[in-house]
Coordinates of C-alpha atoms and ligand atoms in Angstrom, one line a residue:
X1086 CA -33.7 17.2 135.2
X1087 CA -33.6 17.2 131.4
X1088 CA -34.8 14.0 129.7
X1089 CA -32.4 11.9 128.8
X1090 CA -32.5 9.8 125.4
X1091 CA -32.9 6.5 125.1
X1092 CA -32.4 4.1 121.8
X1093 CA -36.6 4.2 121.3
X1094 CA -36.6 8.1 121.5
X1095 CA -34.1 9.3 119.4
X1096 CA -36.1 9.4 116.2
X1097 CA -38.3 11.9 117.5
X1098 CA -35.5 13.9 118.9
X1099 CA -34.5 14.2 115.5
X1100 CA -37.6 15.1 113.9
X1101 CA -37.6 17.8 116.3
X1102 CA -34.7 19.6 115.5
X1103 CA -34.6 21.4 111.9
X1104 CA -31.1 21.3 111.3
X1105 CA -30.8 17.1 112.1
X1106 CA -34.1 16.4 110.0
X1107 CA -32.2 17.1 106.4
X1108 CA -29.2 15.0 107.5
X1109 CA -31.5 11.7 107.7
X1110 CA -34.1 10.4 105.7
X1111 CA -36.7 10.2 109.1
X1112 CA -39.5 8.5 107.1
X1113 CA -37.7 5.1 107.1
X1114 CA -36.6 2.8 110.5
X1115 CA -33.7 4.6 112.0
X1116 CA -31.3 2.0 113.3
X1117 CA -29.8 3.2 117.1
X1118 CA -27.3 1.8 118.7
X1119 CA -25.6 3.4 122.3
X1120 CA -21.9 2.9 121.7
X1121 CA -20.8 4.9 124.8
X1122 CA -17.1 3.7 126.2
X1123 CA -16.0 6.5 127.8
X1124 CA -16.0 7.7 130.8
X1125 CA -18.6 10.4 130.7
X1126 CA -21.4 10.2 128.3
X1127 CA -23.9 9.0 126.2
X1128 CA -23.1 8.1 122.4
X1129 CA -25.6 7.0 120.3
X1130 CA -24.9 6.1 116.4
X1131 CA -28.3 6.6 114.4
X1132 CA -28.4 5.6 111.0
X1133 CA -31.1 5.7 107.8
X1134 CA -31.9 2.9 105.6
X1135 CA -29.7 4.7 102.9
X1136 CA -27.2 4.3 105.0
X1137 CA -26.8 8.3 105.8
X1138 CA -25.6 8.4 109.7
X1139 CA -24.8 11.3 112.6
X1140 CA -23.9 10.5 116.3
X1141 CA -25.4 12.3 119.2
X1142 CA -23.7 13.1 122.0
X1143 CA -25.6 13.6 125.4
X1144 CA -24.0 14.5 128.5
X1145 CA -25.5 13.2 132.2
X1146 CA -25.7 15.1 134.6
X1147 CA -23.0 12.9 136.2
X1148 CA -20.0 10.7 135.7
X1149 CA -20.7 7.6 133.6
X1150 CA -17.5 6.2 135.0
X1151 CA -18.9 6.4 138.4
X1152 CA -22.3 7.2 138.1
X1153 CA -24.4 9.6 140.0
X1154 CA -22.4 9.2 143.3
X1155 CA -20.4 12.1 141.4
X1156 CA -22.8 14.7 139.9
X1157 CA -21.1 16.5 136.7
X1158 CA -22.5 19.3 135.6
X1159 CA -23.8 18.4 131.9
X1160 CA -22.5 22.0 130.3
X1161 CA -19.6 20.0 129.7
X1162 CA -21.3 19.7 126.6
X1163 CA -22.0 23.3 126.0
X1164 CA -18.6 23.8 125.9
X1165 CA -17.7 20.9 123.6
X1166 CA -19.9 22.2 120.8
X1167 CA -18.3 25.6 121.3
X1168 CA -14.9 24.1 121.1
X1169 CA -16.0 21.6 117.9
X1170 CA -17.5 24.9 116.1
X1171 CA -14.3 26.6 116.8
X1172 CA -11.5 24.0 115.9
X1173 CA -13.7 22.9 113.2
X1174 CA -13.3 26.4 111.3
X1175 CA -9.4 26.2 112.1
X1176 CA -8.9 22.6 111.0
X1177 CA -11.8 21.3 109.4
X1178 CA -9.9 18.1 108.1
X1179 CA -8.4 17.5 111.7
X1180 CA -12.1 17.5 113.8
X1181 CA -15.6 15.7 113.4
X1182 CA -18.0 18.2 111.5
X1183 CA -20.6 19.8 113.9
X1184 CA -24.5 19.7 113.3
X1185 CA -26.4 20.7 115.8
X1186 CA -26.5 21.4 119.7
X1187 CA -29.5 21.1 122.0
X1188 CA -28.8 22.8 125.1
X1189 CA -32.1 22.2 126.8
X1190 CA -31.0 18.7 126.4
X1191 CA -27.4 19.2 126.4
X1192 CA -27.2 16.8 122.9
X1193 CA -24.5 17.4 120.4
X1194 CA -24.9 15.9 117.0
X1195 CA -21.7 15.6 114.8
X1196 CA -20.4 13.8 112.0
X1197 CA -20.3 9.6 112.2
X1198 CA -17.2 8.6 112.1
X1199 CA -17.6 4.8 112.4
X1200 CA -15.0 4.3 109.9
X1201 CA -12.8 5.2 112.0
X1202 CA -11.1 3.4 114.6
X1203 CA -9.9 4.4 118.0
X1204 CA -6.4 5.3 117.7
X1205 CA -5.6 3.5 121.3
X1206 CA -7.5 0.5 120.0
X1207 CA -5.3 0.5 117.0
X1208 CA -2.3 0.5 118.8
X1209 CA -3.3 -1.9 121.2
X1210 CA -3.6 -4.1 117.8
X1211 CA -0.5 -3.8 116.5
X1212 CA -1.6 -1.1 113.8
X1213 CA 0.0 1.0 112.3
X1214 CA -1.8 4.4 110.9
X1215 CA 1.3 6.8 108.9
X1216 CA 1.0 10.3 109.4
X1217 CA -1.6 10.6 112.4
X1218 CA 0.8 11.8 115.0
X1219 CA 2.3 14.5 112.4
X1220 CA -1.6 15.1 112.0
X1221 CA -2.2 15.5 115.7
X1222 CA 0.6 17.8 115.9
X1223 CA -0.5 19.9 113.1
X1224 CA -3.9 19.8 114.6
X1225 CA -2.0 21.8 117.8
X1226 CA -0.5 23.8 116.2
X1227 CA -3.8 24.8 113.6
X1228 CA -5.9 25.6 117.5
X1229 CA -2.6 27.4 119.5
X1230 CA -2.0 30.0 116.7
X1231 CA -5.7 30.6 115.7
X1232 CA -7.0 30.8 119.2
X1233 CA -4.2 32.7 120.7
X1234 CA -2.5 36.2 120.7
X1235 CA -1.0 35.0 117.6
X1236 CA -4.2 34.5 115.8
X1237 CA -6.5 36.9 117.5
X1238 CA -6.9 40.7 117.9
X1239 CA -5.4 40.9 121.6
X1240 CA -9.4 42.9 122.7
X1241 CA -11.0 40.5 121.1
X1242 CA -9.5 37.6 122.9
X1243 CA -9.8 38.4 126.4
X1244 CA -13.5 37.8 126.2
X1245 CA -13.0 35.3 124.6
X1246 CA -10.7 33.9 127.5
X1247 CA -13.6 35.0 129.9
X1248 CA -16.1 32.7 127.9
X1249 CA -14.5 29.7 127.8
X1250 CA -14.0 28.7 131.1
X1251 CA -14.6 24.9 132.0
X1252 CA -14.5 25.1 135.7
X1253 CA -15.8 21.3 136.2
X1254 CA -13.8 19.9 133.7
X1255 CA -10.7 21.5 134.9
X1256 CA -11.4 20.6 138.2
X1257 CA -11.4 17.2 137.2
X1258 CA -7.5 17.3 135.7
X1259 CA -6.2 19.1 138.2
X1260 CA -7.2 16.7 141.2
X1261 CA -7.0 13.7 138.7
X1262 CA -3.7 14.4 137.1
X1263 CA -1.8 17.1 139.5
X1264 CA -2.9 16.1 142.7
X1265 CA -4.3 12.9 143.9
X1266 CA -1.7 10.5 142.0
X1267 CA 1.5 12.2 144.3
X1268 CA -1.1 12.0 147.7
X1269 CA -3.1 9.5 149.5
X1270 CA -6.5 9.2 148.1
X1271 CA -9.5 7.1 148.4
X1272 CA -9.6 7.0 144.0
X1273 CA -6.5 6.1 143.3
X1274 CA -5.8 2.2 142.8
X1275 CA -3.3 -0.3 141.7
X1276 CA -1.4 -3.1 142.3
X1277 CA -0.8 -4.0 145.9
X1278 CA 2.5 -5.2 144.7
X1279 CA 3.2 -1.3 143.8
X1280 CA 2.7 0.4 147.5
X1281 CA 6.4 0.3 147.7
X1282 CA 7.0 1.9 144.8
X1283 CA 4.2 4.6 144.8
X1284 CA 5.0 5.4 148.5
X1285 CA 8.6 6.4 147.3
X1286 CA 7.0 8.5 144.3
X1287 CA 4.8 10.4 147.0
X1288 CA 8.0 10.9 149.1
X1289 CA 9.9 12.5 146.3
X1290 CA 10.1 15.5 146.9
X1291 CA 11.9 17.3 143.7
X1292 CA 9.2 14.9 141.7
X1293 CA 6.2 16.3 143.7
X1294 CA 7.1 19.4 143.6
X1295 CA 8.0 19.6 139.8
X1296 CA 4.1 18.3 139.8
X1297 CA 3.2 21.1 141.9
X1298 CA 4.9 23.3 139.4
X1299 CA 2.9 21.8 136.3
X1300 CA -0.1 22.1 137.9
X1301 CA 0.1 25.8 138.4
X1302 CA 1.0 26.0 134.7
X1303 CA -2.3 24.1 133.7
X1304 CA -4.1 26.8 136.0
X1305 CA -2.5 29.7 134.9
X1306 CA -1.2 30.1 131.6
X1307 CA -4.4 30.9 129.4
X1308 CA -2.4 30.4 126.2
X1309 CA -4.9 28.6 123.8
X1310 CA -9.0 27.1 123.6
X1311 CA -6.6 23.6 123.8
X1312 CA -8.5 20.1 123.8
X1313 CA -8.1 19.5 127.2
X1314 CA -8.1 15.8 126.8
X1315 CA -6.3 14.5 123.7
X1316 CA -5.1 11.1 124.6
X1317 CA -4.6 8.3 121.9
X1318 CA -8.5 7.4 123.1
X1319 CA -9.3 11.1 121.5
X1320 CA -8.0 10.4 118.4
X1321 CA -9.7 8.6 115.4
X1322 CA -7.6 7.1 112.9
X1323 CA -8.6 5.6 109.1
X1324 CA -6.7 3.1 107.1
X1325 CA -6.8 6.1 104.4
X1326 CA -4.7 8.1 106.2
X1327 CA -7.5 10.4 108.0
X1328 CA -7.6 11.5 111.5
X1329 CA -9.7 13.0 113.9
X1330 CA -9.2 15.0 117.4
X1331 CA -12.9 14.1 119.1
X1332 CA -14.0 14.5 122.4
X1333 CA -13.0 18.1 123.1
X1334 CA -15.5 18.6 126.3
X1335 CA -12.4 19.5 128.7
X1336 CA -11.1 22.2 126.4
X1337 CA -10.3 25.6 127.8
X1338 CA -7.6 28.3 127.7
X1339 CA -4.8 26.3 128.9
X1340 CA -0.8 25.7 127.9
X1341 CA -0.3 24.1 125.0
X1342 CA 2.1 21.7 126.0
X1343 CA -0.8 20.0 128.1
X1344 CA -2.4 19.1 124.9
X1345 CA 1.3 17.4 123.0
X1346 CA 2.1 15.9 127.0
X1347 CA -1.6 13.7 126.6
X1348 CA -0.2 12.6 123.1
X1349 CA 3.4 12.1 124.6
X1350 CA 2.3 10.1 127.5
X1351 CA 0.0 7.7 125.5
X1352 CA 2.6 6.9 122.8
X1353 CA 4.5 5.8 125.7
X1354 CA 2.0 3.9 127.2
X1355 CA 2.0 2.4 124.1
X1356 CA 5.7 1.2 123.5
X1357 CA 6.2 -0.1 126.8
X1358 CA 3.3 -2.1 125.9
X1359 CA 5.3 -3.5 122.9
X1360 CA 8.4 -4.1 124.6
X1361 CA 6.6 -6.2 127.0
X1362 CA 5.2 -8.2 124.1
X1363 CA 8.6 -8.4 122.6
X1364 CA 7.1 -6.4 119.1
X1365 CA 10.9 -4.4 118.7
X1366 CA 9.0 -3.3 115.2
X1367 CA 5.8 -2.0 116.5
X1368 CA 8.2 -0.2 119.3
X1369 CA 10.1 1.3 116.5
X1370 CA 7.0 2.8 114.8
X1371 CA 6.0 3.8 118.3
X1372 CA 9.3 5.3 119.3
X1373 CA 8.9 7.7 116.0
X1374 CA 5.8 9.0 117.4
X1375 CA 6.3 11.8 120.5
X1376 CA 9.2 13.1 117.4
X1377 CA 6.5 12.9 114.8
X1378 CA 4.0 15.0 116.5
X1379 CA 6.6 17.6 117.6
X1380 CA 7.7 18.0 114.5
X1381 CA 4.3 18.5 113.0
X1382 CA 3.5 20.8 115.4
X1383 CA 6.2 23.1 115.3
X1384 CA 6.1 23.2 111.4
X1385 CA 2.8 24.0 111.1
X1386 CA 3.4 27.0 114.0
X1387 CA 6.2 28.2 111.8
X1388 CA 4.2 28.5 108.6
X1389 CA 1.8 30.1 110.4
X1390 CA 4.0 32.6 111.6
X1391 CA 3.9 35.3 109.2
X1392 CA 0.3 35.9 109.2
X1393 CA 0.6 36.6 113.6
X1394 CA -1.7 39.7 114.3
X1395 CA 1.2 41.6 115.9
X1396 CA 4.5 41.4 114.9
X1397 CA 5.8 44.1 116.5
X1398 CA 8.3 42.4 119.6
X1399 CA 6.2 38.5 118.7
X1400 CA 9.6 38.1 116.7
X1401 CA 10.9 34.9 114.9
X1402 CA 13.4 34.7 118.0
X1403 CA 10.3 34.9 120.3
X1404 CA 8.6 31.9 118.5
X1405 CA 11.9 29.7 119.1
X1406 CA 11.7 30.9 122.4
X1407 CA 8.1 30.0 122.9
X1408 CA 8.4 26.5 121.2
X1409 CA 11.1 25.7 124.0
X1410 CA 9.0 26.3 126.7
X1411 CA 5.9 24.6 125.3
X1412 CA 8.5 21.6 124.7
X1413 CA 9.2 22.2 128.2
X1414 CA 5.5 22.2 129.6
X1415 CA 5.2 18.8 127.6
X1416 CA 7.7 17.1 128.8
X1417 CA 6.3 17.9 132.4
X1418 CA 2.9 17.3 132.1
X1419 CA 3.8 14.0 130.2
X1420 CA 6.0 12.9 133.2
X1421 CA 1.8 13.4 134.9
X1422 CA 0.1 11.4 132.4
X1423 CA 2.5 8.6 133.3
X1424 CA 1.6 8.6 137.1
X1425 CA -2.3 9.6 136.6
X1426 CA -2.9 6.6 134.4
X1427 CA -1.3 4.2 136.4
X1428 CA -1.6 4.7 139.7
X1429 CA -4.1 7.5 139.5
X1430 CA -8.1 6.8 138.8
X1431 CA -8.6 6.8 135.4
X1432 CA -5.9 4.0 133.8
X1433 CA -5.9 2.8 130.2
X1434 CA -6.5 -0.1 128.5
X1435 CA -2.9 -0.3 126.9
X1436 CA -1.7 -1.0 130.4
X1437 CA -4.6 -2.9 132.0
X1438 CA -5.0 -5.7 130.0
X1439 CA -1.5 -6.9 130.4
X1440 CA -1.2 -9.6 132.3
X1441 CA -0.5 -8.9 136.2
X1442 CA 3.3 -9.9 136.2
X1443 CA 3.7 -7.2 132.9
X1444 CA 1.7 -4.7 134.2
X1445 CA 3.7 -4.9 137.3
X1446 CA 6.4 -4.2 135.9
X1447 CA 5.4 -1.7 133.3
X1448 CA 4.2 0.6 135.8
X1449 CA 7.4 0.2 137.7
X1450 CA 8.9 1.8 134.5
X1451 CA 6.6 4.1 133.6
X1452 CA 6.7 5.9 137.2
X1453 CA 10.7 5.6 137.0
X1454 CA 10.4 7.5 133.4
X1455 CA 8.4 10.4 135.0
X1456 CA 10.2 10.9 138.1
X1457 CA 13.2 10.9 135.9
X1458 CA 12.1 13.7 133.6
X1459 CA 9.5 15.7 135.6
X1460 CA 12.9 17.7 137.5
X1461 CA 14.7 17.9 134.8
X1462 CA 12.3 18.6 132.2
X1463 CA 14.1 21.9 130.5
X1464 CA 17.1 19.3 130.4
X1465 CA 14.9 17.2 128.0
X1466 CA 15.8 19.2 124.6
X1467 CA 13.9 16.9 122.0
X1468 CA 11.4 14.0 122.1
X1469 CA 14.2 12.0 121.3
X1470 CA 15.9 12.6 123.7
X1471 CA 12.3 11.8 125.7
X1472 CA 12.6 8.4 123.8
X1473 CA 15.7 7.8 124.2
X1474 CA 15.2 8.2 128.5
X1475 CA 12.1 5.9 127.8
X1476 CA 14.5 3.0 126.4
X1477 CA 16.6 3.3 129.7
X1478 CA 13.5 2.9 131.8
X1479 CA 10.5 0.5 129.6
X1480 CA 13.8 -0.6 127.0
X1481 CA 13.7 -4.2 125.7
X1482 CA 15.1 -6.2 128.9
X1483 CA 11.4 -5.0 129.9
Ligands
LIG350 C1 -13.9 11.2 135.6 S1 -13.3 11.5 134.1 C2 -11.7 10.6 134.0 C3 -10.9 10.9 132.9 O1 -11.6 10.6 131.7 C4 -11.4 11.6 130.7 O2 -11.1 11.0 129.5 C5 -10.3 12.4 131.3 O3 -9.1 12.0 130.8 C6 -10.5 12.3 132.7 O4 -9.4 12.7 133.5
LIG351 MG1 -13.1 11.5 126.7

C-alpha cells in the first residue's frame, strides 16, 4: 500500500519532488486544506504565504463514495495525468495546467483553480456564466479531432488506442450508466414513491434495449481520448468568462457523443430544476445550453477540418455525416444520464436537494424525457428539438 497524504505531510511531499519545489515558496508555512467532494479522491489545496497555490490530487485505492468495501484501482490517476498532459497541449485554455505526477504515490499536481466555481454549483445558484457551454463544446471538438483519425497519423494512433485503456473506470460507466439503472440492483436507490414508475422503465422494452444499443457504442467505437466524465460537476466556470474541463480520470477512447450526452443530460437536470422553482428566466438561459454546446462543437470541428491528416474519402460530406451520428450517440446516451442520475447510484445535487414532493415529480419527468428519446434518438435532429421534447416532459406546469 502507498502512503497516503495527509494535511501535515504534504509539505514534505513537495519538497520532495523537483518540479513542485519552484511552484511554492517551501521555506514559509504552507497552508493545506482537503477540499475533496467527489466521489473518488483526495484533493488537497496547498498554498504559500505569497499566496502562490497548486492542488494535488491523490487517488485511493478505493471509492471515496463508498469506501474500501469497493477497491478502485488508484491508476485511475495514471491515466488522468496522461489525459491532462494530452488535452492540455490541444486546449490549453479549456484544461487545468499539469505539474507534476507521482506514480509511486499516484499524486497529480495541477493548476489551483479556486477561483473558479463549480459549474453545477453555479447553476444550482441561479448563475449565469456566458459562453461556457459554447466553451465546453469547443473543448470536444479541440480533443475529437486532435486525438482521432482526423488529427493523427492512422499508425501512430492505434498504439495510442492500445495505451489508453481505462478498464476500471469504464467498468464503472458501463454498469453505472448502461446497466444497473434498466435492472434490479442492490445500488440503485430512490424514492419509494417511484417503484411504479421505475418498474415500468425496466419493462420497456424498445427503451431498454435502445440502452443496450448505447452501451455497445460506449464499448466499441474507439473514436477519441474523450473525458469520460464531463458533467456540469466537471466543469469550472469564472465570472471572467473562463472555463475549465477537470477531472478527466475516466477518459479513454470512446464515442464522442458520450462526452456532449454528460453535458446534455446535466443542462437538463438543470432546467427542470428551474421549472420546479418557477425561475422561467434562469430556464431560458438553461434551455440555450444543450444548442450552445452543439453549436460550439461542431464549429470548432469544421474549422478544424482542413488541416485532417487524410483527406482522401474523410470528405466534407463525410464530416456532415459523422456530426449526425455523434448528434445521434448524444442524444442516446443523454436519454442514460437522465435514468443513471436519478434512479441509478450516483444522483446529483441539482435533483437531490429539492424538496421530496419536487423531486418526485422531477424524476417522473426526467425518466419520461429519456424513454421518449432514447428509441427515437436519430428522430431527434437538433438540441432544440431535445429542448423542445424537454418542455413537453419537465415544461412549466412542472
Ligand atoms: C463510483 S463513481 C460514481 C460516479 O462518480 C463519477 O463522477 C462518475 O460519474 C461515476 O459514474
Ligand atoms: Mg469526478
Amino acid at each position: 500500500m502507498y502512503e497516503l497524504l495527509t494535511p501535515g505531510s504534504v509539505a514534505e511531499y513537495i519538497e520532495s519532488r523537483p518540479s513542485l519545489c519552484g511552484l511554492l515558496d517551501t521555506g514559509t508555512e504552507l497552508t493545506v486544506c482537503e477540499v475533496g467532494d467527489g466521489n473518488l479522491n483526495l484533493i488537497f489545496i496547498v498554498r504559500d504565504s505569497s499566496d502562490r497555490s497548486l492542488v494535488l490530487k491523490q487517488a485511493l485505492p478505493y471509492v471515496r463514495m463508498t469506501g474500501p468495501s469497493w477497491p478502485l484501482t488508484p491508476e485511475r490517476t495514471t491515466a488522468e495525468a496522461r489525459v491532462l498532459e494530452i488535452h492540455g497541449q490541444l486546449a490549453p485554455e479549456l484544461v487545468p495546467k499539469f505539474f507534476d505526477f507521482c506514480h509511486e504515490r499516484y499524486v497529480l499536481a495541477m493548476e489551483d483553480l479556486s477561483s473558479f466555481k463549480v459549474w453545477r454549483t453555479a447553476l444550482n445558484n441561479g448563475e449565469r456564466h456566458v459562453g461556457a457551454a459554447d466553451a465546453m463544446g469547443r473543448y470536444v471538438a479541440r480533443v475529437a479531432f486532435g486525438t482521432s483519425l482526423f488529427g493523427v497519423d492512422a499508425n501512430e494512433l492505434k498504439y495510442r488506442v492500445a495505451g489508453s485503456i481505462n478498464p476500471a473506470l469504464c467498468e464503472i460507466t458501463e454498469d453505472l450508466v448502461f446497466t444497473e439503472p434498466y435492472i434490479a440492483e442492490d445500488r440503485n436507490w430512490f424514492q419509494p414513491e417511484l417503484e411504479g414508475e421505475v418498474a415500468s422503465l425496466r419493462g420497456d422494452e424498445p427503451f431498454c434495449t435502445a440502452m443496450g444499443e448505447m452501451k455497445y457504442t460506449f464499448m466499441t467505437e474507439a473514436e477519441s481520448l474523450i473525458h469520460g466524465d464531463l458533467h456540469t460537476g466537471s466543469v469550472m466556470v469564472r465570472s471572467d468568462g473562463s472555463t475549465r474541463a477537470f477531472d478527466c480520470e475516466f477518459a479513454f477512447y470512446g464515442p464522442v457523443g458520450f462526452d456532449l450526452s454528460c453535458l446534455f443530460g446535466n443542462y437538463l437536470f438543470a432546467l427542470a430544476r428551474a421549472r420546479v422553482h418557477g425561475d422561467e428566466d434562469l430556464a431560458n438561459f438553461v434551455r440555450a445550453l444543450p444548442g450552445e454546446t452543439w453549436n460550439g462543437f461542431v464549429g470548432e470541428m469544421r474549422a478544424l477540418w482542413p488541416d485532417r491528416v487524410d483527406p482522401r474519402v474523410f470528405s466534407e460530406d463525410f464530416l456532415e455525416g459523422w456530426l449526425k451520428k455523434v448528434h445521434r450517440d448524444a442524444i442516446g446516451m443523454t436519454a442514460a444520464e437522465l435514468c443513471r442520475r436519478t434512479v441509478g447510484l450516483a444522483h446529483v445535487s441539482d435533483v437531490e436537494t429539492l424538496p421530496e414532493d419536487q423531486r418526485e415529480v422531477v424524476v417522473r419527468a426526467l425518466l419520461g424525457l429519456a424513454r421518449k428519446i432514447a428509441p427515437e434518438r436519430a428522430g431527434v435532429g437538433s438540441p432544440s428539438e431535445l429542448v423542445e421534447l424537454a418542455d413537453e416532459f419537465i415544461g412549466h406546469g412542472i
